[in-house]
Coordinates of N, CA, C and O in Angstrom, one line a residue:
M1 N 112.6 234.3 112.0 CA 111.5 235.1 111.7 C 110.2 234.3 111.8 O 110.1 233.2 111.4
I2 N 109.2 235.0 112.4 CA 107.9 234.3 112.6 C 106.9 235.1 111.7 O 106.7 236.3 111.8
K3 N 106.3 234.3 110.7 CA 105.3 234.9 109.8 C 103.9 234.5 110.3 O 103.7 233.4 110.8
A4 N 102.9 235.3 110.0 CA 101.6 234.9 110.4 C 100.6 235.4 109.3 O 100.9 236.2 108.5
S5 N 99.5 234.8 109.3 CA 98.4 235.1 108.3 C 97.3 235.9 109.0 O 96.1 235.6 108.9
I6 N 97.7 236.9 109.8 CA 96.7 237.7 110.5 C 96.2 238.8 109.6 O 97.0 239.5 109.0
Q7 N 94.9 238.9 109.5 CA 94.3 240.0 108.7 C 94.3 241.3 109.5 O 94.0 241.3 110.7
R8 N 94.6 242.4 108.9 CA 94.5 243.7 109.6 C 93.6 244.6 108.8 O 93.5 244.5 107.6
S9 N 93.0 245.5 109.5 CA 92.0 246.3 108.8 C 92.7 247.3 107.9 O 93.8 247.7 108.1
A10 N 92.0 247.6 106.8 CA 92.5 248.6 105.9 C 92.5 250.0 106.5 O 91.7 250.3 107.3
S11 N 93.5 250.8 106.0 CA 93.6 252.2 106.5 C 93.7 253.1 105.4 O 94.3 252.8 104.3
N12 N 93.2 254.3 105.5 CA 93.4 255.3 104.4 C 94.6 256.2 104.7 O 94.8 257.1 104.0
I13 N 95.4 255.8 105.7 CA 96.6 256.6 106.0 C 97.7 256.2 105.0 O 98.0 255.0 104.9
E14 N 98.3 257.1 104.4 CA 99.5 256.8 103.5 C 100.7 256.7 104.3 O 101.0 257.6 105.1
H15 N 101.4 255.6 104.2 CA 102.7 255.3 104.9 C 103.9 255.6 104.0 O 103.8 255.2 102.8
P16 N 104.9 256.1 104.5 CA 106.1 256.3 103.7 C 106.7 254.9 103.3 O 106.5 253.9 104.0
S17 N 107.5 254.9 102.2 CA 108.1 253.7 101.8 C 109.3 253.3 102.7 O 109.7 254.1 103.5
R18 N 109.7 252.1 102.6 CA 110.9 251.6 103.3 C 112.1 252.5 103.0 O 112.8 252.9 103.9
Q19 N 112.3 252.9 101.7 CA 113.4 253.8 101.3 C 113.3 255.2 102.0 O 114.3 255.7 102.4
E20 N 112.1 255.7 102.0 CA 111.9 257.0 102.6 C 112.2 257.0 104.1 O 112.8 257.9 104.7
I21 N 111.7 255.9 104.8 CA 112.0 255.8 106.2 C 113.4 255.6 106.5 O 114.0 256.3 107.4
R22 N 114.1 254.8 105.7 CA 115.6 254.6 105.9 C 116.3 255.9 105.6 O 117.3 256.2 106.4
A23 N 116.0 256.7 104.6 CA 116.7 257.9 104.4 C 116.5 258.9 105.5 O 117.5 259.5 105.9
A24 N 115.3 259.0 106.1 CA 115.1 259.9 107.2 C 115.9 259.4 108.4 O 116.5 260.2 109.2
F25 N 115.9 258.1 108.6 CA 116.6 257.5 109.7 C 118.1 257.8 109.6 O 118.7 258.3 110.6
E26 N 118.7 257.6 108.5 CA 120.1 257.9 108.3 C 120.4 259.4 108.4 O 121.5 259.8 108.9
N27 N 119.5 260.3 108.1 CA 119.7 261.7 108.2 C 119.5 262.2 109.6 O 120.2 263.2 110.0
F28 N 118.6 261.7 110.4 CA 118.3 262.3 111.7 C 118.7 261.5 113.0 O 118.7 262.0 114.0
V29 N 119.0 260.2 112.8 CA 119.3 259.4 114.0 C 120.8 259.3 114.2 O 121.6 258.9 113.2
V30 N 121.3 259.6 115.4 CA 122.7 259.5 115.7 C 123.2 258.0 115.6 O 122.5 257.2 116.3
P31 N 124.2 257.7 114.9 CA 124.6 256.3 114.8 C 125.4 255.8 116.1 O 126.6 255.5 116.0
S32 N 124.7 255.7 117.2 CA 125.4 255.4 118.5 C 125.6 253.9 118.7 O 126.4 253.5 119.5
Y33 N 124.8 253.1 118.0 CA 125.0 251.6 118.1 C 124.4 251.0 116.9 O 123.6 251.6 116.2
A34 N 124.7 249.7 116.7 CA 124.2 249.0 115.5 C 122.7 248.7 115.7 O 122.2 248.5 116.7
R35 N 122.0 248.7 114.5 CA 120.6 248.5 114.5 C 120.3 247.4 113.5 O 121.0 247.2 112.6
F36 N 119.1 246.7 113.7 CA 118.7 245.7 112.8 C 118.1 246.4 111.5 O 117.7 247.5 111.6
D37 N 118.2 245.7 110.4 CA 117.7 246.3 109.2 C 116.2 246.0 109.0 O 115.8 245.3 108.2
L38 N 115.4 246.6 110.0 CA 114.0 246.4 110.0 C 113.4 247.8 109.9 O 113.8 248.7 110.6
V39 N 112.2 247.9 109.2 CA 111.4 249.1 109.3 C 110.1 248.7 109.8 O 109.3 248.1 109.1
L40 N 109.8 249.1 111.1 CA 108.6 248.6 111.7 C 107.4 249.5 111.4 O 107.5 250.7 111.3
D41 N 106.3 248.8 111.3 CA 105.0 249.5 110.9 C 104.1 249.6 112.1 O 103.5 250.7 112.3
R42 N 104.0 248.6 112.9 CA 103.1 248.6 114.1 C 103.5 247.5 115.0 O 104.3 246.6 114.8
G43 N 102.9 247.6 116.2 CA 103.1 246.6 117.2 C 101.8 246.3 117.9 O 100.8 247.1 117.9
E44 N 101.6 245.0 118.4 CA 100.4 244.6 119.1 C 100.8 243.5 120.0 O 101.3 242.5 119.5
G45 N 100.5 243.6 121.3 CA 100.9 242.6 122.2 C 102.4 242.4 122.3 O 103.1 243.4 122.5
S46 N 102.8 241.2 122.1 CA 104.3 241.0 122.1 C 104.9 241.0 120.7 O 106.1 240.6 120.5
Y47 N 104.1 241.3 119.7 CA 104.6 241.2 118.3 C 104.8 242.6 117.6 O 104.0 243.5 118.0
V48 N 105.7 242.7 116.7 CA 105.8 243.9 115.8 C 105.8 243.4 114.4 O 106.1 242.3 114.1
W49 N 105.3 244.3 113.5 CA 105.2 244.0 112.1 C 106.1 245.0 111.3 O 106.0 246.2 111.6
E50 N 106.8 244.5 110.3 CA 107.6 245.5 109.5 C 106.7 245.9 108.3 O 105.7 245.2 108.0
V51 N 107.2 246.9 107.6 CA 106.4 247.4 106.5 C 106.2 246.4 105.4 O 105.2 246.5 104.6
D52 N 107.1 245.4 105.2 CA 107.0 244.4 104.2 C 106.1 243.2 104.6 O 106.0 242.3 103.9
G53 N 105.5 243.3 105.9 CA 104.6 242.3 106.3 C 105.1 241.3 107.3 O 104.4 240.5 107.8
G54 N 106.4 241.2 107.5 CA 107.0 240.2 108.4 C 106.6 240.5 109.8 O 106.5 241.6 110.3
R55 N 106.3 239.4 110.6 CA 105.9 239.5 112.0 C 107.0 239.0 112.8 O 107.5 237.9 112.5
Y56 N 107.3 239.7 113.9 CA 108.4 239.3 114.8 C 108.0 239.3 116.2 O 107.2 240.2 116.6
L57 N 108.5 238.4 117.0 CA 108.3 238.4 118.4 C 109.2 239.4 119.0 O 110.4 239.3 118.8
G58 N 108.7 240.4 119.7 CA 109.5 241.5 120.3 C 110.2 241.0 121.5 O 109.5 240.8 122.6
L59 N 111.5 240.8 121.5 CA 112.2 240.3 122.6 C 113.0 241.4 123.4 O 113.6 241.1 124.4
A60 N 113.0 242.6 122.8 CA 113.7 243.7 123.5 C 112.9 245.0 123.2 O 112.2 245.1 122.2
G61 N 113.0 245.9 124.1 CA 112.3 247.2 123.9 C 112.4 248.0 125.2 O 113.1 247.7 126.1
G62 N 111.6 249.1 125.2 CA 111.6 249.9 126.4 C 111.0 249.3 127.6 O 110.3 248.2 127.5
I63 N 111.2 249.8 128.7 CA 110.7 249.2 130.0 C 109.2 249.1 129.9 O 108.6 248.0 130.3
A64 N 108.4 250.1 129.5 CA 107.0 250.0 129.5 C 106.5 248.9 128.5 O 105.6 248.2 128.7
V65 N 107.2 248.8 127.3 CA 106.8 247.8 126.3 C 107.0 246.4 126.9 O 106.2 245.6 126.7
C66 N 108.1 246.2 127.6 CA 108.4 244.9 128.1 C 107.4 244.5 129.1 O 107.0 243.3 129.2
S67 N 106.9 245.4 129.9 CA 106.0 245.0 131.0 C 104.5 245.1 130.6 O 103.7 244.4 131.1
L68 N 104.2 245.9 129.6 CA 102.8 246.1 129.2 C 102.4 245.5 127.8 O 101.3 245.3 127.5
G69 N 103.4 245.3 127.0 CA 103.2 244.9 125.6 C 102.9 246.1 124.8 O 102.9 247.3 125.3
L70 N 102.6 245.9 123.5 CA 102.3 247.0 122.6 C 100.8 247.2 122.4 O 100.1 246.2 122.3
V71 N 100.3 248.4 122.4 CA 98.9 248.7 122.2 C 98.0 248.0 123.2 O 97.0 247.4 122.9
H72 N 98.4 248.1 124.5 CA 97.6 247.5 125.6 C 96.3 248.3 125.7 O 96.3 249.5 125.7
S73 N 95.2 247.6 125.7 CA 93.9 248.2 125.6 C 93.6 249.2 126.8 O 93.0 250.2 126.6
S74 N 94.1 248.9 128.0 CA 93.9 249.8 129.1 C 94.6 251.1 128.9 O 94.2 252.2 129.3
I75 N 95.8 251.1 128.3 CA 96.6 252.3 128.0 C 96.0 253.1 126.9 O 95.8 254.3 127.0
T76 N 95.7 252.4 125.8 CA 95.2 253.1 124.6 C 93.8 253.7 124.9 O 93.5 254.8 124.3
S77 N 93.0 253.1 125.7 CA 91.7 253.8 126.0 C 91.9 255.0 126.8 O 91.1 256.0 126.7
L78 N 93.0 255.1 127.6 CA 93.2 256.4 128.4 C 93.8 257.5 127.5 O 93.5 258.6 127.6
V79 N 94.6 257.1 126.5 CA 95.2 258.0 125.6 C 94.2 258.6 124.6 O 94.2 259.8 124.3
R80 N 93.3 257.8 124.2 CA 92.3 258.3 123.2 C 91.4 259.3 123.9 O 90.9 260.2 123.6

């Protein structure tokens, strides 16, 4: 696990708790393969953060994520 002391801006968006996310996951996601016990909050570049603040280097993901990273500025400017 890689931890960092990166400051992130405050948000007025209320996020569900780890328990609420886990309950929804168990209720709606087909258990087709094993998953890590992580609840991810956001991604940026090559890293993802979980709701408890842990920062991880993303070593696997979708094709676009692997080639572009997460929250690539060229992509997000087009989406906004």
